Amino acid sequence: MVGWRRIRRHDVVAVLAPFIVGRVLVIGALGAVHQMRDHFNSVHSPVQTVGFFGWDASFYAAIARHGYAAVETAQMRDGLRFFPLYPLLARLLGGSHLALLTVTNVTMLISIILVRELARAWTDERTADTATWLWAIGPGALASVMAYAEPLFVMLACVVFFALERVGARRHDTWTGTEWAWLATATVAGGLAALTRPVGVVLMAAVAVYAWQWRRPFALVAAIGPLVGLASFLLWAGSLDPLRLQSKSNLRGKFVDPARAVWSAIHDSIRDHRTGPILHVGWVAIALVLIFAGWRRLPPAATAYALVSIAVALTSYNLDSFERYLFAAFPVAIAGALVVRRRPVEYAVIAALGGALVAYSILAFTTTYIP
């Protein structure tokens, strides 16, 4: 059962180590990219590069500083596809680049703590430590160093799981004030998650499974939170543009069934000799295998959340950024820790993921990969 406990030195090290290593790897990759850029610009054609505020982070930075008007044009309202809570929090801190990175890093640190605590409650301490490393330094963890909303989203998703675990742990017919408080926490956190990323409504699957698992139908009240969060932003926008813009051909693309999305990625790799799509397919396969491998050991709600998250990511014709979506499906990393049990294998996998994080960072900073 998830609960509070005394903090030990091991807990601090287990949280801070992957947090620091992840940042060292990405910052080191950015430094290497700058060195390569300076070299190639002096002897070859210029190399285009970006930093922590490239790609989608540039939109968040503009919204945080100037509001949505800064990213809207007469032709399109692209900025509305970026949900407001992350840039709003940065705006409250001044709207600067430093404010964005502060929100990212603080919420990432809290997320590591919560992911580890959930993993410890669902499995054991050793598995929790391994899961923390697998989650915090995988390729998708690049979004936890750049100015992206994923760390904030994962933090809120973990709060939903934490609160619902506390509700379900109290086995009696009458609801106490404590249970109502935890249910309210799950509802509010779910609503805030839906204001952070459009996939926040996926948390409704976890709420439904918890209500079924604990035979407490009234827990379904927590599902109202994500719905209210999404609806409030759509009402503010005055249209469905925050969702409709996601389907533009140069972004996620049109909605397709997951099998077609995977086949399209394989076909594009063969036809155009591109490595990106086939890498996405590889991570899709790994994610599905891990979800299947961990479904007996993890709570049904965690498995449902991970599976629905992956399914939603696969409804896009374009699988770009799949690794980032996998990062948000944190139970997959916990399932991976259950599979990687032998120490030599565990160390090898962690080292491989660290190398992959560096490689993906270099590709992203040289505008070759979309994080």
PDB file of N, CA, C and O in Angstrom, residues 233-305:
ATOM      1  N   PHE A 233     -10.626  24.009 -20.859  1.00  0.00           N
ATOM      2  CA  PHE A 233      -9.727  24.607 -21.849  1.00  0.00           C
ATOM      3  C   PHE A 233     -10.420  24.767 -23.198  1.00  0.00           C
ATOM      4  O   PHE A 233     -10.239  25.777 -23.889  1.00  0.00           O
ATOM      5  N   LEU A 234     -11.233  23.776 -23.571  1.00  0.00           N
ATOM      6  CA  LEU A 234     -11.966  23.876 -24.835  1.00  0.00           C
ATOM      7  C   LEU A 234     -12.954  25.038 -24.792  1.00  0.00           C
ATOM      8  O   LEU A 234     -13.114  25.769 -25.779  1.00  0.00           O
ATOM      9  N   LEU A 235     -13.606  25.238 -23.652  1.00  0.00           N
ATOM     10  CA  LEU A 235     -14.539  26.360 -23.515  1.00  0.00           C
ATOM     11  C   LEU A 235     -13.801  27.685 -23.582  1.00  0.00           C
ATOM     12  O   LEU A 235     -14.279  28.648 -24.193  1.00  0.00           O
ATOM     13  N   TRP A 236     -12.641  27.753 -22.943  1.00  0.00           N
ATOM     14  CA  TRP A 236     -11.857  28.979 -22.996  1.00  0.00           C
ATOM     15  C   TRP A 236     -11.421  29.283 -24.432  1.00  0.00           C
ATOM     16  O   TRP A 236     -11.457  30.431 -24.888  1.00  0.00           O
ATOM     17  N   ALA A 237     -11.005  28.221 -25.153  1.00  0.00           N
ATOM     18  CA  ALA A 237     -10.571  28.406 -26.542  1.00  0.00           C
ATOM     19  C   ALA A 237     -11.739  28.719 -27.462  1.00  0.00           C
ATOM     20  O   ALA A 237     -11.550  29.288 -28.545  1.00  0.00           O
ATOM     21  N   GLY A 238     -12.949  28.355 -27.051  1.00  0.00           N
ATOM     22  CA  GLY A 238     -14.123  28.627 -27.863  1.00  0.00           C
ATOM     23  C   GLY A 238     -14.256  27.733 -29.071  1.00  0.00           C
ATOM     24  O   GLY A 238     -15.027  28.042 -29.993  1.00  0.00           O
ATOM     25  N   SER A 239     -13.526  26.621 -29.085  1.00  0.00           N
ATOM     26  CA  SER A 239     -13.594  25.698 -30.217  1.00  0.00           C
ATOM     27  C   SER A 239     -12.910  24.393 -29.831  1.00  0.00           C
ATOM     28  O   SER A 239     -12.383  24.255 -28.725  1.00  0.00           O
ATOM     29  N   LEU A 240     -12.892  23.460 -30.762  1.00  0.00           N
ATOM     30  CA  LEU A 240     -12.182  22.194 -30.573  1.00  0.00           C
ATOM     31  C   LEU A 240     -10.759  22.267 -31.115  1.00  0.00           C
ATOM     32  O   LEU A 240     -10.098  21.238 -31.257  1.00  0.00           O
ATOM     33  N   ASP A 241     -10.274  23.468 -31.416  1.00  0.00           N
ATOM     34  CA  ASP A 241      -8.936  23.613 -31.994  1.00  0.00           C
ATOM     35  C   ASP A 241      -7.828  22.970 -31.163  1.00  0.00           C
ATOM     36  O   ASP A 241      -6.891  22.399 -31.734  1.00  0.00           O
ATOM     37  N   PRO A 242      -7.869  23.036 -29.815  1.00  0.00           N
ATOM     38  CA  PRO A 242      -6.802  22.375 -29.053  1.00  0.00           C
ATOM     39  C   PRO A 242      -6.662  20.887 -29.372  1.00  0.00           C
ATOM     40  O   PRO A 242      -5.560  20.341 -29.257  1.00  0.00           O
ATOM     41  N   LEU A 243      -7.754  20.242 -29.769  1.00  0.00           N
ATOM     42  CA  LEU A 243      -7.691  18.838 -30.163  1.00  0.00           C
ATOM     43  C   LEU A 243      -7.543  18.690 -31.674  1.00  0.00           C
ATOM     44  O   LEU A 243      -6.781  17.841 -32.152  1.00  0.00           O
ATOM     45  N   ARG A 244      -8.270  19.502 -32.425  1.00  0.00           N
ATOM     46  CA  ARG A 244      -8.262  19.381 -33.885  1.00  0.00           C
ATOM     47  C   ARG A 244      -6.879  19.654 -34.465  1.00  0.00           C
ATOM     48  O   ARG A 244      -6.453  19.004 -35.424  1.00  0.00           O
ATOM     49  N   LEU A 245      -6.164  20.620 -33.891  1.00  0.00           N
ATOM     50  CA  LEU A 245      -4.848  20.966 -34.426  1.00  0.00           C
ATOM     51  C   LEU A 245      -3.844  19.828 -34.296  1.00  0.00           C
ATOM     52  O   LEU A 245      -2.859  19.777 -35.036  1.00  0.00           O
ATOM     53  N   GLN A 246      -4.083  18.911 -33.345  1.00  0.00           N
ATOM     54  CA  GLN A 246      -3.174  17.773 -33.185  1.00  0.00           C
ATOM     55  C   GLN A 246      -3.161  16.888 -34.422  1.00  0.00           C
ATOM     56  O   GLN A 246      -2.200  16.146 -34.661  1.00  0.00           O
ATOM     57  N   SER A 247      -4.224  16.940 -35.217  1.00  0.00           N
ATOM     58  CA  SER A 247      -4.376  16.031 -36.353  1.00  0.00           C
ATOM     59  C   SER A 247      -3.851  16.604 -37.659  1.00  0.00           C
ATOM     60  O   SER A 247      -4.058  15.994 -38.718  1.00  0.00           O
ATOM     61  N   LYS A 248      -3.183  17.744 -37.611  1.00  0.00           N
ATOM     62  CA  LYS A 248      -2.613  18.297 -38.831  1.00  0.00           C
ATOM     63  C   LYS A 248      -1.559  17.351 -39.397  1.00  0.00           C
ATOM     64  O   LYS A 248      -0.859  16.651 -38.659  1.00  0.00           O
ATOM     65  N   SER A 249      -1.421  17.330 -40.711  1.00  0.00           N
ATOM     66  CA  SER A 249      -0.543  16.361 -41.375  1.00  0.00           C
ATOM     67  C   SER A 249       0.917  16.510 -40.962  1.00  0.00           C
ATOM     68  O   SER A 249       1.664  15.526 -40.960  1.00  0.00           O
ATOM     69  N   ASN A 250       1.345  17.727 -40.597  1.00  0.00           N
ATOM     70  CA  ASN A 250       2.737  17.921 -40.197  1.00  0.00           C
ATOM     71  C   ASN A 250       2.947  17.702 -38.702  1.00  0.00           C
ATOM     72  O   ASN A 250       4.050  17.901 -38.194  1.00  0.00           O
ATOM     73  N   LEU A 251       1.889  17.288 -37.986  1.00  0.00           N
ATOM     74  CA  LEU A 251       2.004  17.010 -36.553  1.00  0.00           C
ATOM     75  C   LEU A 251       1.700  15.523 -36.318  1.00  0.00           C
ATOM     76  O   LEU A 251       2.396  14.661 -36.827  1.00  0.00           O
ATOM     77  N   ARG A 252       0.669  15.214 -35.562  1.00  0.00           N
ATOM     78  CA  ARG A 252       0.320  13.812 -35.334  1.00  0.00           C
ATOM     79  C   ARG A 252      -0.269  13.158 -36.573  1.00  0.00           C
ATOM     80  O   ARG A 252      -0.140  11.956 -36.782  1.00  0.00           O
ATOM     81  N   GLY A 253      -0.902  13.939 -37.401  1.00  0.00           N
ATOM     82  CA  GLY A 253      -1.554  13.364 -38.566  1.00  0.00           C
ATOM     83  C   GLY A 253      -2.939  12.863 -38.211  1.00  0.00           C
ATOM     84  O   GLY A 253      -3.391  12.944 -37.075  1.00  0.00           O
ATOM     85  N   LYS A 254      -3.625  12.329 -39.217  1.00  0.00           N
ATOM     86  CA  LYS A 254      -4.983  11.869 -39.008  1.00  0.00           C
ATOM     87  C   LYS A 254      -5.015  10.650 -38.101  1.00  0.00           C
ATOM     88  O   LYS A 254      -4.037   9.926 -37.951  1.00  0.00           O
ATOM     89  N   PHE A 255      -6.177  10.415 -37.477  1.00  0.00           N
ATOM     90  CA  PHE A 255      -6.347   9.275 -36.591  1.00  0.00           C
ATOM     91  C   PHE A 255      -6.449   7.996 -37.417  1.00  0.00           C
ATOM     92  O   PHE A 255      -7.193   7.931 -38.408  1.00  0.00           O
ATOM     93  N   VAL A 256      -5.684   6.993 -36.995  1.00  0.00           N
ATOM     94  CA  VAL A 256      -5.715   5.689 -37.648  1.00  0.00           C
ATOM     95  C   VAL A 256      -5.732   4.623 -36.571  1.00  0.00           C
ATOM     96  O   VAL A 256      -5.489   4.896 -35.392  1.00  0.00           O
ATOM     97  N   ASP A 257      -6.010   3.386 -36.952  1.00  0.00           N
ATOM     98  CA  ASP A 257      -5.947   2.311 -35.971  1.00  0.00           C
ATOM     99  C   ASP A 257      -4.483   1.982 -35.699  1.00  0.00           C
ATOM    100  O   ASP A 257      -3.614   2.181 -36.557  1.00  0.00           O
ATOM    101  N   PRO A 258      -4.161   1.490 -34.497  1.00  0.00           N
ATOM    102  CA  PRO A 258      -2.758   1.260 -34.122  1.00  0.00           C
ATOM    103  C   PRO A 258      -2.002   0.350 -35.078  1.00  0.00           C
ATOM    104  O   PRO A 258      -0.822   0.595 -35.367  1.00  0.00           O
ATOM    105  N   ALA A 259      -2.652  -0.690 -35.599  1.00  0.00           N
ATOM    106  CA  ALA A 259      -1.971  -1.604 -36.510  1.00  0.00           C
ATOM    107  C   ALA A 259      -1.519  -0.872 -37.772  1.00  0.00           C
ATOM    108  O   ALA A 259      -0.403  -1.082 -38.273  1.00  0.00           O
ATOM    109  N   ARG A 260      -2.370   0.004 -38.283  1.00  0.00           N
ATOM    110  CA  ARG A 260      -2.014   0.755 -39.474  1.00  0.00           C
ATOM    111  C   ARG A 260      -0.879   1.728 -39.186  1.00  0.00           C
ATOM    112  O   ARG A 260      -0.012   1.949 -40.042  1.00  0.00           O
ATOM    113  N   ALA A 261      -0.882   2.323 -37.996  1.00  0.00           N
ATOM    114  CA  ALA A 261       0.185   3.257 -37.643  1.00  0.00           C
ATOM    115  C   ALA A 261       1.539   2.545 -37.632  1.00  0.00           C
ATOM    116  O   ALA A 261       2.536   3.066 -38.151  1.00  0.00           O
ATOM    117  N   VAL A 262       1.573   1.359 -37.039  1.00  0.00           N
ATOM    118  CA  VAL A 262       2.822   0.601 -36.983  1.00  0.00           C
ATOM    119  C   VAL A 262       3.255   0.180 -38.379  1.00  0.00           C
ATOM    120  O   VAL A 262       4.432   0.292 -38.753  1.00  0.00           O
ATOM    121  N   TRP A 263       2.315  -0.318 -39.175  1.00  0.00           N
ATOM    122  CA  TRP A 263       2.653  -0.744 -40.525  1.00  0.00           C
ATOM    123  C   TRP A 263       3.148   0.434 -41.362  1.00  0.00           C
ATOM    124  O   TRP A 263       4.098   0.292 -42.145  1.00  0.00           O
ATOM    125  N   SER A 264       2.550   1.599 -41.215  1.00  0.00           N
ATOM    126  CA  SER A 264       2.979   2.780 -41.959  1.00  0.00           C
ATOM    127  C   SER A 264       4.416   3.159 -41.599  1.00  0.00           C
ATOM    128  O   SER A 264       5.205   3.537 -42.472  1.00  0.00           O
ATOM    129  N   ALA A 265       4.757   3.040 -40.309  1.00  0.00           N
ATOM    130  CA  ALA A 265       6.119   3.355 -39.888  1.00  0.00           C
ATOM    131  C   ALA A 265       7.116   2.375 -40.503  1.00  0.00           C
ATOM    132  O   ALA A 265       8.199   2.763 -40.961  1.00  0.00           O
ATOM    133  N   ILE A 266       6.766   1.083 -40.525  1.00  0.00           N
ATOM    134  CA  ILE A 266       7.645   0.080 -41.132  1.00  0.00           C
ATOM    135  C   ILE A 266       7.782   0.346 -42.634  1.00  0.00           C
ATOM    136  O   ILE A 266       8.889   0.295 -43.199  1.00  0.00           O
ATOM    137  N   HIS A 267       6.663   0.645 -43.284  1.00  0.00           N
ATOM    138  CA  HIS A 267       6.680   0.913 -44.724  1.00  0.00           C
ATOM    139  C   HIS A 267       7.530   2.131 -45.052  1.00  0.00           C
ATOM    140  O   HIS A 267       8.306   2.118 -46.029  1.00  0.00           O
ATOM    141  N   ASP A 268       7.412   3.195 -44.248  1.00  0.00           N
ATOM    142  CA  ASP A 268       8.210   4.393 -44.485  1.00  0.00           C
ATOM    143  C   ASP A 268       9.702   4.108 -44.317  1.00  0.00           C
ATOM    144  O   ASP A 268      10.537   4.664 -45.060  1.00  0.00           O
ATOM    145  N   SER A 269      10.039   3.262 -43.355  1.00  0.00           N
ATOM    146  CA  SER A 269      11.450   2.926 -43.137  1.00  0.00           C
ATOM    147  C   SER A 269      12.026   2.187 -44.332  1.00  0.00           C
ATOM    148  O   SER A 269      13.164   2.445 -44.753  1.00  0.00           O
ATOM    149  N   ILE A 270      11.248   1.262 -44.888  1.00  0.00           N
ATOM    150  CA  ILE A 270      11.728   0.476 -46.032  1.00  0.00           C
ATOM    151  C   ILE A 270      11.772   1.328 -47.296  1.00  0.00           C
ATOM    152  O   ILE A 270      12.757   1.304 -48.049  1.00  0.00           O
ATOM    153  N   ARG A 271      10.730   2.110 -47.515  1.00  0.00           N
ATOM    154  CA  ARG A 271      10.631   2.876 -48.761  1.00  0.00           C
ATOM    155  C   ARG A 271      11.625   4.029 -48.807  1.00  0.00           C
ATOM    156  O   ARG A 271      12.291   4.257 -49.827  1.00  0.00           O
ATOM    157  N   ASP A 272      11.733   4.759 -47.700  1.00  0.00           N
ATOM    158  CA  ASP A 272      12.563   5.961 -47.685  1.00  0.00           C
ATOM    159  C   ASP A 272      13.916   5.761 -47.011  1.00  0.00           C
ATOM    160  O   ASP A 272      14.678   6.717 -46.867  1.00  0.00           O
ATOM    161  N   HIS A 273      14.206   4.521 -46.567  1.00  0.00           N
ATOM    162  CA  HIS A 273      15.465   4.211 -45.884  1.00  0.00           C
ATOM    163  C   HIS A 273      15.675   5.116 -44.671  1.00  0.00           C
ATOM    164  O   HIS A 273      16.769   5.622 -44.422  1.00  0.00           O
ATOM    165  N   ARG A 274      14.596   5.321 -43.926  1.00  0.00           N
ATOM    166  CA  ARG A 274      14.649   6.162 -42.728  1.00  0.00           C
ATOM    167  C   ARG A 274      14.767   5.279 -41.488  1.00  0.00           C
ATOM    168  O   ARG A 274      14.113   4.241 -41.379  1.00  0.00           O
ATOM    169  N   THR A 275      15.606   5.706 -40.555  1.00  0.00           N
ATOM    170  CA  THR A 275      15.792   4.927 -39.327  1.00  0.00           C
ATOM    171  C   THR A 275      14.809   5.334 -38.232  1.00  0.00           C
ATOM    172  O   THR A 275      14.485   4.529 -37.362  1.00  0.00           O
ATOM    173  N   GLY A 276      14.329   6.586 -38.278  1.00  0.00           N
ATOM    174  CA  GLY A 276      13.446   7.078 -37.225  1.00  0.00           C
ATOM    175  C   GLY A 276      12.200   6.243 -37.032  1.00  0.00           C
ATOM    176  O   GLY A 276      11.920   5.769 -35.917  1.00  0.00           O
ATOM    177  N   PRO A 277      11.408   6.004 -38.088  1.00  0.00           N
ATOM    178  CA  PRO A 277      10.171   5.230 -37.911  1.00  0.00           C
ATOM    179  C   PRO A 277      10.407   3.825 -37.357  1.00  0.00           C
ATOM    180  O   PRO A 277       9.634   3.347 -36.528  1.00  0.00           O
ATOM    181  N   ILE A 278      11.456   3.165 -37.808  1.00  0.00           N
ATOM    182  CA  ILE A 278      11.692   1.803 -37.324  1.00  0.00           C
ATOM    183  C   ILE A 278      12.126   1.807 -35.863  1.00  0.00           C
ATOM    184  O   ILE A 278      11.839   0.860 -35.102  1.00  0.00           O
ATOM    185  N   LEU A 279      12.789   2.880 -35.434  1.00  0.00           N
ATOM    186  CA  LEU A 279      13.120   3.002 -34.009  1.00  0.00           C
ATOM    187  C   LEU A 279      11.843   3.139 -33.182  1.00  0.00           C
ATOM    188  O   LEU A 279      11.733   2.536 -32.105  1.00  0.00           O
ATOM    189  N   HIS A 280      10.891   3.913 -33.671  1.00  0.00           N
ATOM    190  CA  HIS A 280       9.617   4.051 -32.965  1.00  0.00           C
ATOM    191  C   HIS A 280       8.925   2.690 -32.846  1.00  0.00           C
ATOM    192  O   HIS A 280       8.386   2.347 -31.792  1.00  0.00           O
ATOM    193  N   VAL A 281       8.939   1.930 -33.932  1.00  0.00           N
ATOM    194  CA  VAL A 281       8.303   0.611 -33.920  1.00  0.00           C
ATOM    195  C   VAL A 281       8.987  -0.294 -32.894  1.00  0.00           C
ATOM    196  O   VAL A 281       8.324  -1.058 -32.181  1.00  0.00           O
ATOM    197  N   GLY A 282      10.307  -0.177 -32.798  1.00  0.00           N
ATOM    198  CA  GLY A 282      11.028  -0.978 -31.799  1.00  0.00           C
ATOM    199  C   GLY A 282      10.587  -0.655 -30.388  1.00  0.00           C
ATOM    200  O   GLY A 282      10.368  -1.568 -29.564  1.00  0.00           O
ATOM    201  N   TRP A 283      10.406   0.621 -30.087  1.00  0.00           N
ATOM    202  CA  TRP A 283       9.955   1.011 -28.749  1.00  0.00           C
ATOM    203  C   TRP A 283       8.504   0.608 -28.513  1.00  0.00           C
ATOM    204  O   TRP A 283       8.119   0.272 -27.384  1.00  0.00           O
ATOM    205  N   VAL A 284       7.697   0.618 -29.572  1.00  0.00           N
ATOM    206  CA  VAL A 284       6.315   0.128 -29.441  1.00  0.00           C
ATOM    207  C   VAL A 284       6.328  -1.339 -29.032  1.00  0.00           C
ATOM    208  O   VAL A 284       5.599  -1.752 -28.112  1.00  0.00           O
ATOM    209  N   ALA A 285       7.158  -2.130 -29.707  1.00  0.00           N
ATOM    210  CA  ALA A 285       7.239  -3.561 -29.393  1.00  0.00           C
ATOM    211  C   ALA A 285       7.721  -3.779 -27.962  1.00  0.00           C
ATOM    212  O   ALA A 285       7.169  -4.611 -27.218  1.00  0.00           O
ATOM    213  N   ILE A 286       8.745  -3.034 -27.555  1.00  0.00           N
ATOM    214  CA  ILE A 286       9.259  -3.169 -26.190  1.00  0.00           C
ATOM    215  C   ILE A 286       8.186  -2.813 -25.175  1.00  0.00           C
ATOM    216  O   ILE A 286       7.996  -3.516 -24.164  1.00  0.00           O
ATOM    217  N   ALA A 287       7.460  -1.728 -25.421  1.00  0.00           N
ATOM    218  CA  ALA A 287       6.416  -1.293 -24.489  1.00  0.00           C
ATOM    219  C   ALA A 287       5.331  -2.357 -24.343  1.00  0.00           C
ATOM    220  O   ALA A 287       4.911  -2.675 -23.215  1.00  0.00           O
ATOM    221  N   LEU A 288       4.878  -2.918 -25.445  1.00  0.00           N
ATOM    222  CA  LEU A 288       3.814  -3.920 -25.383  1.00  0.00           C
ATOM    223  C   LEU A 288       4.281  -5.188 -24.686  1.00  0.00           C
ATOM    224  O   LEU A 288       3.536  -5.789 -23.905  1.00  0.00           O
ATOM    225  N   VAL A 289       5.504  -5.589 -24.951  1.00  0.00           N
ATOM    226  CA  VAL A 289       6.056  -6.782 -24.284  1.00  0.00           C
ATOM    227  C   VAL A 289       6.142  -6.556 -22.780  1.00  0.00           C
ATOM    228  O   VAL A 289       5.782  -7.435 -21.975  1.00  0.00           O
ATOM    229  N   LEU A 290       6.605  -5.391 -22.383  1.00  0.00           N
ATOM    230  CA  LEU A 290       6.745  -5.099 -20.953  1.00  0.00           C
ATOM    231  C   LEU A 290       5.390  -5.007 -20.261  1.00  0.00           C
ATOM    232  O   LEU A 290       5.239  -5.472 -19.119  1.00  0.00           O
ATOM    233  N   ILE A 291       4.415  -4.407 -20.940  1.00  0.00           N
ATOM    234  CA  ILE A 291       3.072  -4.340 -20.345  1.00  0.00           C
ATOM    235  C   ILE A 291       2.523  -5.748 -20.126  1.00  0.00           C
ATOM    236  O   ILE A 291       1.955  -6.047 -19.065  1.00  0.00           O
ATOM    237  N   PHE A 292       2.707  -6.614 -21.108  1.00  0.00           N
ATOM    238  CA  PHE A 292       2.242  -8.000 -20.974  1.00  0.00           C
ATOM    239  C   PHE A 292       3.007  -8.729 -19.870  1.00  0.00           C
ATOM    240  O   PHE A 292       2.430  -9.493 -19.090  1.00  0.00           O
ATOM    241  N   ALA A 293       4.325  -8.480 -19.798  1.00  0.00           N
ATOM    242  CA  ALA A 293       5.144  -9.159 -18.795  1.00  0.00           C
ATOM    243  C   ALA A 293       4.808  -8.719 -17.377  1.00  0.00           C
ATOM    244  O   ALA A 293       4.973  -9.485 -16.425  1.00  0.00           O
ATOM    245  N   GLY A 294       4.341  -7.480 -17.222  1.00  0.00           N
ATOM    246  CA  GLY A 294       4.100  -6.970 -15.874  1.00  0.00           C
ATOM    247  C   GLY A 294       2.667  -6.968 -15.426  1.00  0.00           C
ATOM    248  O   GLY A 294       2.388  -6.600 -14.282  1.00  0.00           O
ATOM    249  N   TRP A 295       1.733  -7.431 -16.280  1.00  0.00           N
ATOM    250  CA  TRP A 295       0.328  -7.240 -15.926  1.00  0.00           C
ATOM    251  C   TRP A 295      -0.093  -8.084 -14.723  1.00  0.00           C
ATOM    252  O   TRP A 295      -1.016  -7.708 -14.005  1.00  0.00           O
ATOM    253  N   ARG A 296       0.584  -9.199 -14.453  1.00  0.00           N
ATOM    254  CA  ARG A 296       0.234 -10.009 -13.278  1.00  0.00           C
ATOM    255  C   ARG A 296       0.785  -9.431 -11.984  1.00  0.00           C
ATOM    256  O   ARG A 296       0.228  -9.670 -10.920  1.00  0.00           O
ATOM    257  N   ARG A 297       1.859  -8.667 -12.078  1.00  0.00           N
ATOM    258  CA  ARG A 297       2.497  -8.142 -10.877  1.00  0.00           C
ATOM    259  C   ARG A 297       2.058  -6.729 -10.528  1.00  0.00           C
ATOM    260  O   ARG A 297       2.113  -6.331  -9.358  1.00  0.00           O
ATOM    261  N   LEU A 298       1.638  -5.975 -11.525  1.00  0.00           N
ATOM    262  CA  LEU A 298       1.247  -4.589 -11.283  1.00  0.00           C
ATOM    263  C   LEU A 298      -0.259  -4.489 -11.092  1.00  0.00           C
ATOM    264  O   LEU A 298      -1.013  -5.341 -11.563  1.00  0.00           O
ATOM    265  N   PRO A 299      -0.737  -3.463 -10.402  1.00  0.00           N
ATOM    266  CA  PRO A 299      -2.181  -3.280 -10.242  1.00  0.00           C
ATOM    267  C   PRO A 299      -2.862  -3.157 -11.600  1.00  0.00           C
ATOM    268  O   PRO A 299      -2.288  -2.597 -12.546  1.00  0.00           O
ATOM    269  N   PRO A 300      -4.080  -3.669 -11.731  1.00  0.00           N
ATOM    270  CA  PRO A 300      -4.795  -3.567 -13.005  1.00  0.00           C
ATOM    271  C   PRO A 300      -4.914  -2.133 -13.505  1.00  0.00           C
ATOM    272  O   PRO A 300      -4.857  -1.883 -14.706  1.00  0.00           O
ATOM    273  N   ALA A 301      -5.077  -1.178 -12.594  1.00  0.00           N
ATOM    274  CA  ALA A 301      -5.209   0.219 -13.009  1.00  0.00           C
ATOM    275  C   ALA A 301      -3.933   0.729 -13.668  1.00  0.00           C
ATOM    276  O   ALA A 301      -3.985   1.497 -14.633  1.00  0.00           O
ATOM    277  N   ALA A 302      -2.769   0.324 -13.145  1.00  0.00           N
ATOM    278  CA  ALA A 302      -1.499   0.749 -13.733  1.00  0.00           C
ATOM    279  C   ALA A 302      -1.334   0.167 -15.133  1.00  0.00           C
ATOM    280  O   ALA A 302      -0.907   0.858 -16.067  1.00  0.00           O
ATOM    281  N   THR A 303      -1.684  -1.114 -15.281  1.00  0.00           N
ATOM    282  CA  THR A 303      -1.607  -1.749 -16.596  1.00  0.00           C
ATOM    283  C   THR A 303      -2.569  -1.092 -17.570  1.00  0.00           C
ATOM    284  O   THR A 303      -2.228  -0.846 -18.737  1.00  0.00           O
ATOM    285  N   ALA A 304      -3.787  -0.803 -17.107  1.00  0.00           N
ATOM    286  CA  ALA A 304      -4.784  -0.167 -17.977  1.00  0.00           C
ATOM    287  C   ALA A 304      -4.302   1.208 -18.425  1.00  0.00           C
ATOM    288  O   ALA A 304      -4.428   1.566 -19.609  1.00  0.00           O
ATOM    289  N   TYR A 305      -3.763   1.981 -17.502  1.00  0.00           N
ATOM    290  CA  TYR A 305      -3.271   3.316 -17.851  1.00  0.00           C
ATOM    291  C   TYR A 305      -2.161   3.230 -18.889  1.00  0.00           C
ATOM    292  O   TYR A 305      -2.153   3.986 -19.878  1.00  0.00           O
TER     293      TYR A 305
END
